[in-house]
PDB file of C-alpha atoms in Angstrom:
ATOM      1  CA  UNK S  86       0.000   0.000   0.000  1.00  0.00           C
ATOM      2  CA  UNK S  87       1.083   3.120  -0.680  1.00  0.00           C
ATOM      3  CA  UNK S  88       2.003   5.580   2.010  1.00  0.00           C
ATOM      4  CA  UNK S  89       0.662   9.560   1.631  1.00  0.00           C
ATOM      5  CA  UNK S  90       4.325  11.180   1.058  1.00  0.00           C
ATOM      6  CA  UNK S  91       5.112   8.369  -1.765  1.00  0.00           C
ATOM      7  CA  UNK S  92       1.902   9.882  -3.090  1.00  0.00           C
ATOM      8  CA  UNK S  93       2.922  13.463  -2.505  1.00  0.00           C
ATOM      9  CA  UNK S  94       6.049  12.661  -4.214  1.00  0.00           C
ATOM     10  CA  UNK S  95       4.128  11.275  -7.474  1.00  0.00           C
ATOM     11  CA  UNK S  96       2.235  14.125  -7.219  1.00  0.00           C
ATOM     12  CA  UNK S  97       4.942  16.468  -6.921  1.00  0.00           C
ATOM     13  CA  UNK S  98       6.817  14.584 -10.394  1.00  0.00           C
ATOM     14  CA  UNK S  99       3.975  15.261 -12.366  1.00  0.00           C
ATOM     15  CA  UNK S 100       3.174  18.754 -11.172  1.00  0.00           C
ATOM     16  CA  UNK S 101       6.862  19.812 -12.140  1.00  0.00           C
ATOM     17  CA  UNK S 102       6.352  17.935 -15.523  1.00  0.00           C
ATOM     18  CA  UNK S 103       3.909  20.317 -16.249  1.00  0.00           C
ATOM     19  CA  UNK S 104       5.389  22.958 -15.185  1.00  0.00           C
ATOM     20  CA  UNK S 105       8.112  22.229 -17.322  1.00  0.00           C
ATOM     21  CA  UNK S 106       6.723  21.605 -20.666  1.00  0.00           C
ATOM     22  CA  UNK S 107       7.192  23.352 -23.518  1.00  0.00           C
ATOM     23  CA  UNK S 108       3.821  25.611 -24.467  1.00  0.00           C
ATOM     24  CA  UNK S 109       1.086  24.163 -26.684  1.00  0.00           C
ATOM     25  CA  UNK S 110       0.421  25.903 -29.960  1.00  0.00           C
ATOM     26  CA  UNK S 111      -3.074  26.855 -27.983  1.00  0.00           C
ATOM     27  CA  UNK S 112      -1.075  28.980 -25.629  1.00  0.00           C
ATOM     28  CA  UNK S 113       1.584  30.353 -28.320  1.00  0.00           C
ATOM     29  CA  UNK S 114      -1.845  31.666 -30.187  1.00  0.00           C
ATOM     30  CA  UNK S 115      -3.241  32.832 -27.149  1.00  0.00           C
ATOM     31  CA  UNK S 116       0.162  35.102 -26.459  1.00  0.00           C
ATOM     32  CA  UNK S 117      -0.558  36.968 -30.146  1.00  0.00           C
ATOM     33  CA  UNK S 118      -4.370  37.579 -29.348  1.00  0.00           C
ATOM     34  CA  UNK S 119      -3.444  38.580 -25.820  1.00  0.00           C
ATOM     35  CA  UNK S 120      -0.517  41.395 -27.662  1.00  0.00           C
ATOM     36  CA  UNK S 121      -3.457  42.594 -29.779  1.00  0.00           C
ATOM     37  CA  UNK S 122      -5.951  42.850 -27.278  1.00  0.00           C
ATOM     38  CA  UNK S 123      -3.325  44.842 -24.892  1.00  0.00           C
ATOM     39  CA  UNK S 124      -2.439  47.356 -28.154  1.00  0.00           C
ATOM     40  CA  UNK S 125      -6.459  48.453 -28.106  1.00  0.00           C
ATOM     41  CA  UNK S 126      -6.488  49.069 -24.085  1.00  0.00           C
ATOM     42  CA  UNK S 127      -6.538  52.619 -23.323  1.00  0.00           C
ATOM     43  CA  UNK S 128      -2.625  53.678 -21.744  1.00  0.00           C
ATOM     44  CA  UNK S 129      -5.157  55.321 -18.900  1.00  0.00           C
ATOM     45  CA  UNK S 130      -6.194  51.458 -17.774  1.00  0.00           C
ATOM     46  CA  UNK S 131      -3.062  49.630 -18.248  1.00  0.00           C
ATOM     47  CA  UNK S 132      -1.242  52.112 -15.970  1.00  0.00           C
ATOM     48  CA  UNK S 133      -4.512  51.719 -12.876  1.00  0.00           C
ATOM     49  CA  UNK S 134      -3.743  47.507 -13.081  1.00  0.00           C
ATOM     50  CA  UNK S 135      -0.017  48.208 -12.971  1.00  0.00           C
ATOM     51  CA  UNK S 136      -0.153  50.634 -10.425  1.00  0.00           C
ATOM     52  CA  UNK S 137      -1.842  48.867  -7.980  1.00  0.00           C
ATOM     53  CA  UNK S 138      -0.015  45.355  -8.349  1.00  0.00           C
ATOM     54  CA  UNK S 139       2.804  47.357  -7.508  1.00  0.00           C
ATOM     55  CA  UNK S 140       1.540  49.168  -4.385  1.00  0.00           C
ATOM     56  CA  UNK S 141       0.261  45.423  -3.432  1.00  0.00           C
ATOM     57  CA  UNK S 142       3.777  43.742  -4.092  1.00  0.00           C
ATOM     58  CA  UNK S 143       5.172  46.818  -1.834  1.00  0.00           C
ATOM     59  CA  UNK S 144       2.162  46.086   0.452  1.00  0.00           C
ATOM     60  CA  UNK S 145       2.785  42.890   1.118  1.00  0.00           C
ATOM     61  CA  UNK S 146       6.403  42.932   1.648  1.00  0.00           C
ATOM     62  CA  UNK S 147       7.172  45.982   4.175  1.00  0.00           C
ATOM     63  CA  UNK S 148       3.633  46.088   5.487  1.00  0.00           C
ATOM     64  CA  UNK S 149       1.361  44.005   8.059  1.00  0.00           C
ATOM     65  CA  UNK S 150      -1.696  44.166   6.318  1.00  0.00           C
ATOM     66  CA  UNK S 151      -2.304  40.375   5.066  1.00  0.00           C
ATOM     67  CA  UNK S 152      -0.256  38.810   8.511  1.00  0.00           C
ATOM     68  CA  UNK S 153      -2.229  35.281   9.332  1.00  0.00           C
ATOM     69  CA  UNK S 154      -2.938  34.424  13.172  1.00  0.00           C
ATOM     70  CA  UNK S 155      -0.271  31.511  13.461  1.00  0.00           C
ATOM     71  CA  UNK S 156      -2.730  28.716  13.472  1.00  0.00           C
ATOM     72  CA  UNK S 157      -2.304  25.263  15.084  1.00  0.00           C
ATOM     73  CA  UNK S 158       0.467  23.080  13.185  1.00  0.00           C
ATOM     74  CA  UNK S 159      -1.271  19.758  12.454  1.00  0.00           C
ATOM     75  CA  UNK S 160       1.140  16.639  12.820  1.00  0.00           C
ATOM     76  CA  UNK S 161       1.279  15.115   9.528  1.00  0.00           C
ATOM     77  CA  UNK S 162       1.621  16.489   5.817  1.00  0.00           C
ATOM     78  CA  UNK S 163      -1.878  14.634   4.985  1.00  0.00           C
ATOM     79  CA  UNK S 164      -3.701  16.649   7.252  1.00  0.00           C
ATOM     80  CA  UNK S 165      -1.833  20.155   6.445  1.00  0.00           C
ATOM     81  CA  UNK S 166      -2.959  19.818   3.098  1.00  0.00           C
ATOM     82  CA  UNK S 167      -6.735  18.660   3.626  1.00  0.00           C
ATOM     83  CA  UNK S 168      -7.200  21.602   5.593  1.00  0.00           C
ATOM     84  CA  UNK S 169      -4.996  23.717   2.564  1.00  0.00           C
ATOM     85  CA  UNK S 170      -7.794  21.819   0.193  1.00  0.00           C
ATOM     86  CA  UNK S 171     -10.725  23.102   2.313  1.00  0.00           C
ATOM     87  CA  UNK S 172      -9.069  27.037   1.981  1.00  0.00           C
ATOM     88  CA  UNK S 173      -8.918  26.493  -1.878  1.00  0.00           C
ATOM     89  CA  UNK S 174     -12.567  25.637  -1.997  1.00  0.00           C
ATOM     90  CA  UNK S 175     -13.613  29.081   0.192  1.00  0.00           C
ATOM     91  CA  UNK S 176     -11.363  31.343  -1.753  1.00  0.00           C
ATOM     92  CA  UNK S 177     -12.510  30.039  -4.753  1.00  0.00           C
ATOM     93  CA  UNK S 178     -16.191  30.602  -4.209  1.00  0.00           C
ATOM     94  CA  UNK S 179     -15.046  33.641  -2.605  1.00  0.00           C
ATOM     95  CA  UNK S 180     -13.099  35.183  -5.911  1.00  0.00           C
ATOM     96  CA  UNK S 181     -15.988  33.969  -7.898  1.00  0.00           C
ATOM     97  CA  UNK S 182     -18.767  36.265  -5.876  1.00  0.00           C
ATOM     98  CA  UNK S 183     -15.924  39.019  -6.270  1.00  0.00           C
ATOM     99  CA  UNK S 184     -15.599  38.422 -10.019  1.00  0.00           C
ATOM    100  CA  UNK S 185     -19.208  38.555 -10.618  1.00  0.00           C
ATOM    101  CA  UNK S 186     -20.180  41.420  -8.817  1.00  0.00           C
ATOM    102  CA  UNK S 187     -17.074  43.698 -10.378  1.00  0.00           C
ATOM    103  CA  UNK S 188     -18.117  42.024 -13.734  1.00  0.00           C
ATOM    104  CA  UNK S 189     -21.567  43.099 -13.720  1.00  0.00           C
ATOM    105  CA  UNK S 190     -20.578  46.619 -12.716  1.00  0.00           C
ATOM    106  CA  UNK S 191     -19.415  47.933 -15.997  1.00  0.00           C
ATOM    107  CA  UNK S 192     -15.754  49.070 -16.618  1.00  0.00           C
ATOM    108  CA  UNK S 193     -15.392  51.012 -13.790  1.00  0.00           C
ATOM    109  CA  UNK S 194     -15.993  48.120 -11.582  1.00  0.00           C
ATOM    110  CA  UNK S 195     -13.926  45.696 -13.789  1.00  0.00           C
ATOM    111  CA  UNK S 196     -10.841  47.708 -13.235  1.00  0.00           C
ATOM    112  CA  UNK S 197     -11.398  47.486  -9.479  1.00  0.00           C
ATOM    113  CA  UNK S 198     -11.494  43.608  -9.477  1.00  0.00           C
ATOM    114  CA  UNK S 199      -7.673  43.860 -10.036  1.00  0.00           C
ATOM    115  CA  UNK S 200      -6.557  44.873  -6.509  1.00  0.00           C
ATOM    116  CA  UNK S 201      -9.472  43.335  -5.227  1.00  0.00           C
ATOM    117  CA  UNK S 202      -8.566  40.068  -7.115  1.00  0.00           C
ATOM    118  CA  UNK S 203      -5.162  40.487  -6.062  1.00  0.00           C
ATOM    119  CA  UNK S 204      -5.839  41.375  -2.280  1.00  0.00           C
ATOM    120  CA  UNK S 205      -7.731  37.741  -2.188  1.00  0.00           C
ATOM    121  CA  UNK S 206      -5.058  36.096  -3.109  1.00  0.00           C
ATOM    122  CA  UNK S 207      -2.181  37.706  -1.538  1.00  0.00           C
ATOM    123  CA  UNK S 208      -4.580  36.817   1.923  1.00  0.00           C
ATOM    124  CA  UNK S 209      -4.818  33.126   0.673  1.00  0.00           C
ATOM    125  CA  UNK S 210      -1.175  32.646   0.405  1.00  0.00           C
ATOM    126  CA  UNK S 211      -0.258  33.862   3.941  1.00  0.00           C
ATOM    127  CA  UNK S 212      -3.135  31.555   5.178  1.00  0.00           C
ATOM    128  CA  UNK S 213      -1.725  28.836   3.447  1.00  0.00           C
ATOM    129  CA  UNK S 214       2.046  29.747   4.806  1.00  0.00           C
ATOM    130  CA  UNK S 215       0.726  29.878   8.246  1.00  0.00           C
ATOM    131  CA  UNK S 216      -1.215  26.109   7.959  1.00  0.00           C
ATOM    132  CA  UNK S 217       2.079  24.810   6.277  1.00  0.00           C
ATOM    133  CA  UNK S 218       3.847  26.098   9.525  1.00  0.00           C
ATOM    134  CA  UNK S 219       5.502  29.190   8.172  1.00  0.00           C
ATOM    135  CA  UNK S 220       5.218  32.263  10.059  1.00  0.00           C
ATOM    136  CA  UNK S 221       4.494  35.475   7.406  1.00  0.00           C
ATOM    137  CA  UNK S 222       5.926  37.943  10.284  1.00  0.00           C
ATOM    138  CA  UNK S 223       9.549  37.336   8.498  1.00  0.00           C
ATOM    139  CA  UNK S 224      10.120  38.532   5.519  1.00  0.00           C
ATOM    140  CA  UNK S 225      11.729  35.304   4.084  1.00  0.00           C
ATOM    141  CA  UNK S 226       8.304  34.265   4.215  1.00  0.00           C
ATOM    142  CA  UNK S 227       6.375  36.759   2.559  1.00  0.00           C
ATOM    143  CA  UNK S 228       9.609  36.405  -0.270  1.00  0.00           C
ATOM    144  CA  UNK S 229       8.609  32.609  -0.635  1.00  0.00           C
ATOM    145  CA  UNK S 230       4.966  33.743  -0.884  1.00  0.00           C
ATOM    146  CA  UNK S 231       5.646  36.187  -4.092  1.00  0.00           C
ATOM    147  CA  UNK S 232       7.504  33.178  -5.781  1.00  0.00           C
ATOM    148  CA  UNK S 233       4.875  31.470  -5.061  1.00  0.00           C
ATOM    149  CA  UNK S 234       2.965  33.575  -6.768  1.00  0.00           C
ATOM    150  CA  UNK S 235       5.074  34.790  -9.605  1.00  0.00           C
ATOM    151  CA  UNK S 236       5.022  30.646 -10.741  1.00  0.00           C
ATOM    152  CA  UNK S 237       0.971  30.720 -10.843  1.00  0.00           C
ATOM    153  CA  UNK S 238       1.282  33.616 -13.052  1.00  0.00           C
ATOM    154  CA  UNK S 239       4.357  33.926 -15.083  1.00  0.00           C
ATOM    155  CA  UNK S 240       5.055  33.064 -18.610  1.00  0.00           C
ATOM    156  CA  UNK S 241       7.080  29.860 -19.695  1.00  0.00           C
ATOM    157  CA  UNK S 242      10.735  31.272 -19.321  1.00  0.00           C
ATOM    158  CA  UNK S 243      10.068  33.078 -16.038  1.00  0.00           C
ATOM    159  CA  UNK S 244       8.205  30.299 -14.720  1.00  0.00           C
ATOM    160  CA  UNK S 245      10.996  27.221 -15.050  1.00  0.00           C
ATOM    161  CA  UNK S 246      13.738  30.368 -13.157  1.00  0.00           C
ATOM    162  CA  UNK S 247      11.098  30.894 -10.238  1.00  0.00           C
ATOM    163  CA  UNK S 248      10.627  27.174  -9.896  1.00  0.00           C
ATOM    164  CA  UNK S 249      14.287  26.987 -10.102  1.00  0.00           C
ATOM    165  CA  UNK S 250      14.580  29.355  -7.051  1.00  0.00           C
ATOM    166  CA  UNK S 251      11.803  27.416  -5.104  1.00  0.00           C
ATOM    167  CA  UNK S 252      13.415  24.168  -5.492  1.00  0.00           C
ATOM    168  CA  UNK S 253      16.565  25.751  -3.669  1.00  0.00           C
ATOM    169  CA  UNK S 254      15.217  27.785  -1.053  1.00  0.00           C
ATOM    170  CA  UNK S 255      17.002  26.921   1.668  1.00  0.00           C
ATOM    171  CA  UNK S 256      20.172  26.992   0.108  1.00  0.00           C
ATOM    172  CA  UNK S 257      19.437  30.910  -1.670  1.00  0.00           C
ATOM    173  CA  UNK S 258      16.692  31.975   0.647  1.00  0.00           C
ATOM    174  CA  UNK S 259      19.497  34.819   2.077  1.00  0.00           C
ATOM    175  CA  UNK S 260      20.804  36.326  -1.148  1.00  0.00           C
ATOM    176  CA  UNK S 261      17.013  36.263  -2.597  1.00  0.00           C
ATOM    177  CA  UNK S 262      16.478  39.473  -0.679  1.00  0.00           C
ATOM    178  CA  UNK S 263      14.597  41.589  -3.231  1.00  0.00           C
ATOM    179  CA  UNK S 264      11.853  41.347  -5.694  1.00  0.00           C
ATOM    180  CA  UNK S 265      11.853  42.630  -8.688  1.00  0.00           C
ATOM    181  CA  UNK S 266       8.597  44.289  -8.748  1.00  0.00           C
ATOM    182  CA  UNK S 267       8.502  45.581 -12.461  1.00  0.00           C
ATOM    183  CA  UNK S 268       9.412  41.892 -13.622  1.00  0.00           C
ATOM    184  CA  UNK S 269       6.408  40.715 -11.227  1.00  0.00           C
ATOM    185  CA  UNK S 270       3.647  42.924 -12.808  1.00  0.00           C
ATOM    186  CA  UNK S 271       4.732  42.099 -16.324  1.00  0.00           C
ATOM    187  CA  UNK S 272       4.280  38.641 -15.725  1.00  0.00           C
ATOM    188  CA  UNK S 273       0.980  39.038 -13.785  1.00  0.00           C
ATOM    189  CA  UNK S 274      -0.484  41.065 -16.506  1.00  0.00           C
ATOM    190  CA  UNK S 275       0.725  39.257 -19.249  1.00  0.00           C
ATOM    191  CA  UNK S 276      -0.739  35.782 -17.712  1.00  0.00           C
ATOM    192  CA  UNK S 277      -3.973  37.513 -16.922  1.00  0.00           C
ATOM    193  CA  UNK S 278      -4.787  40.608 -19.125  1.00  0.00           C
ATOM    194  CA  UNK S 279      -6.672  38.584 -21.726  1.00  0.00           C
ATOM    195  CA  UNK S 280      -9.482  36.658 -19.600  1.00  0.00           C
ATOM    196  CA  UNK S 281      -9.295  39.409 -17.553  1.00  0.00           C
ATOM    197  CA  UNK S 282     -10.057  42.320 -20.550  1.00  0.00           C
ATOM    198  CA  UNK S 283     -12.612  40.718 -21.624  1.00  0.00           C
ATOM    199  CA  UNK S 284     -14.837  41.049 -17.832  1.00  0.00           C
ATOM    200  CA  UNK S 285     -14.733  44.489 -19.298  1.00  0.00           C
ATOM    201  CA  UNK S 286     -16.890  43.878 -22.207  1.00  0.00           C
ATOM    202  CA  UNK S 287     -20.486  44.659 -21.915  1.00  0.00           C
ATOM    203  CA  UNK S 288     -23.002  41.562 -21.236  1.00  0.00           C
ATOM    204  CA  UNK S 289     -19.738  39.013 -20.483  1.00  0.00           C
ATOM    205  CA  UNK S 290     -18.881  40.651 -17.795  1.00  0.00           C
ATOM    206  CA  UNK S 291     -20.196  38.815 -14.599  1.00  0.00           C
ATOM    207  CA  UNK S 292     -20.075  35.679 -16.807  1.00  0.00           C
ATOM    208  CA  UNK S 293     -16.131  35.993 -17.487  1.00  0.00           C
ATOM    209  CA  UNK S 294     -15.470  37.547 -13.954  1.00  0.00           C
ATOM    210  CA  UNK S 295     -17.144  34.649 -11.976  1.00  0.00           C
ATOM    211  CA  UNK S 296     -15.721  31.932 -13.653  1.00  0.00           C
ATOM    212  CA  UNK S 297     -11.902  33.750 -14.610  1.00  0.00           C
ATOM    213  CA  UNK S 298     -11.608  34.375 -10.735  1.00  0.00           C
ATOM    214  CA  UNK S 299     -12.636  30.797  -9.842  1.00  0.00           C
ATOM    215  CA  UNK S 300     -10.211  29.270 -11.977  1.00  0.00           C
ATOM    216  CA  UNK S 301      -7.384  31.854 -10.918  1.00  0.00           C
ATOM    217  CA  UNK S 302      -7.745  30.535  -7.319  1.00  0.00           C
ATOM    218  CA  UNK S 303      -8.394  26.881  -8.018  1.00  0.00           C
ATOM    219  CA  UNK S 304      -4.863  27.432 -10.032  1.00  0.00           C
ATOM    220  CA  UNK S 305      -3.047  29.461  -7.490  1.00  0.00           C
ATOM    221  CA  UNK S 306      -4.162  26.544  -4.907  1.00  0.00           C
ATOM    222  CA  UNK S 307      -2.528  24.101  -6.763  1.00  0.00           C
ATOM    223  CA  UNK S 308       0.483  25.970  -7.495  1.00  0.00           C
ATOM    224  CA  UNK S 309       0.964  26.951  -3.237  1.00  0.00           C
ATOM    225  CA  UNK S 310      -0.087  23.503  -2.017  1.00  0.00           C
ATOM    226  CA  UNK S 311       2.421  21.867  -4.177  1.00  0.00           C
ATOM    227  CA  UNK S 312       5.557  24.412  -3.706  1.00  0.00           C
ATOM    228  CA  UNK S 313       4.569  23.763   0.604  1.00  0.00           C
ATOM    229  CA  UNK S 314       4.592  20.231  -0.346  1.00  0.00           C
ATOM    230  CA  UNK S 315       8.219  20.044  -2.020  1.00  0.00           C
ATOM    231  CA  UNK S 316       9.428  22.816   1.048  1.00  0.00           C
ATOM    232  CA  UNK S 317       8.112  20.757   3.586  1.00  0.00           C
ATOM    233  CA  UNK S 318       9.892  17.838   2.031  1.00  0.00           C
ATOM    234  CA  UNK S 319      13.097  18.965   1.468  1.00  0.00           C
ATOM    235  CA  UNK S 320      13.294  20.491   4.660  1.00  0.00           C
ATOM    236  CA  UNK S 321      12.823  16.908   6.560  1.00  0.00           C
ATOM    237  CA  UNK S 322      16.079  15.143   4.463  1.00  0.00           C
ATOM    238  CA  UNK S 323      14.106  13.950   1.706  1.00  0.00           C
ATOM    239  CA  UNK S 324      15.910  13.132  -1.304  1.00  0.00           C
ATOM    240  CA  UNK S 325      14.946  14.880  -4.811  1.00  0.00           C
ATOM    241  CA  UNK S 326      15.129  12.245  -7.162  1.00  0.00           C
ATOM    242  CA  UNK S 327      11.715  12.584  -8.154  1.00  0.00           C
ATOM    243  CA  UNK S 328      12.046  15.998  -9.286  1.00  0.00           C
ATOM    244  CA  UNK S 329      14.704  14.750 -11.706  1.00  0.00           C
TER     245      UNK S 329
END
């Protein structure tokens, strides 16, 4: 019978597979529409959604605002990640409400789902740290937590150097001391601007927004549960050899 870390570690192979492979021709198409969408975006819109990831990234690194109550440590990796599984499911529906109601708004509306959007799941992550055992009061922490979240959302080159870093924390966690925050918007935008644009457009909006945000989390749980997995892991002597 199979034990729950030799299933973590199957898990954790295939996740990193993924991760890994080179884009589909759906996703090399998707990159041109997304460039033509972005050239018909007012410059007055582009520079709100840029604005305020950065103030967020800035946020989240020098200020207290998303800090999680340290919650009890459960005693085995099974149970850590049930209870990460249950916090997936409530953010999701939670994004989803978010989406709809900023979709339905009009424009105006849709451009606030951005920090709102973001401000979910900048909260998610440090919840997730603090059931993993982290504590978000260091700033290691809330590092780790913004690689986290520049893997969910990056493009193909930037994501295999951020998982990269995340495989080796421990060893680089004290050089990887800044973030660069103008790389970390780009990426952001450029994974989400198209699904995102079009919760803009008259009629789709609360359509596109509820399900766009769903997915977003359901993806960004994924990506967190699996990068606490591999930490958690490494950090107890485990050998790599299935990330090879």
């Amino acid at each position: 019978m199979v034990n729950y870390e030799e299933k973590v570690h199957e898990d954790l192979y295939h996740w990193r597979r993924k991760l890994t492979a080179k884009p589909s021709m759906v996703n090399r198409l998707s990159k041109q529409v997304q460039t033509k969408v972005n050239e018909k975006i007012p410059a007055k819109i582009h520079d709100i959604i840029t604005e305020s990831i950065k103030k967020m990234v800035q946020a989240t690194l020098i200020g207290s605002e998303y800090t999680t109550k340290v919650k009890e440590v459960q005693d085995s990796l099974e149970k850590k990640d049930q209870l990460v599984e249950q916090t997936i499911n409530t953010y999701k529906r939670t994004a989803a409400v978010e989406g709809a109601g900023t979709g339905a708004g009009g424009i105006l509306l849709g451009i606030a789902d951005f920090p709102l959007l973001l401000s979910i799941k900048m909260k998610f992550l440090f919840e997730v740290a603090s059931i993993y055992g982290y504590d978000t009061k260091k700033y290691e922490e809330r590092i780790f937590i913004l690689y986290i979240f520049q893997l969910a959302f990056s493009g193909d080159k930037h994501r295999i150097e951020t998982l990269k870093v995340i495989e080796e924390w421990e060893q680089r966690k004290e050089e990887l001391v800044e973030i660069d925050w103008q790389v970390f918007q780009q990426e952001y935008r450029d994974y989400i601007d198209l699904i995102k644009m079009l919760q803009l457009v008259p009629g789709l909006g609360a359509i596109v927004g509820a399900y766009a945000n769903y997915n977003l989390l359901d993806h960004l749980g994924s990506t967190a549960m699996n990068c606490y997995r591999l930490r958690t892991l490494n950090s107890q002597n485990h050998k790599k050899d299935f990330l090879q």
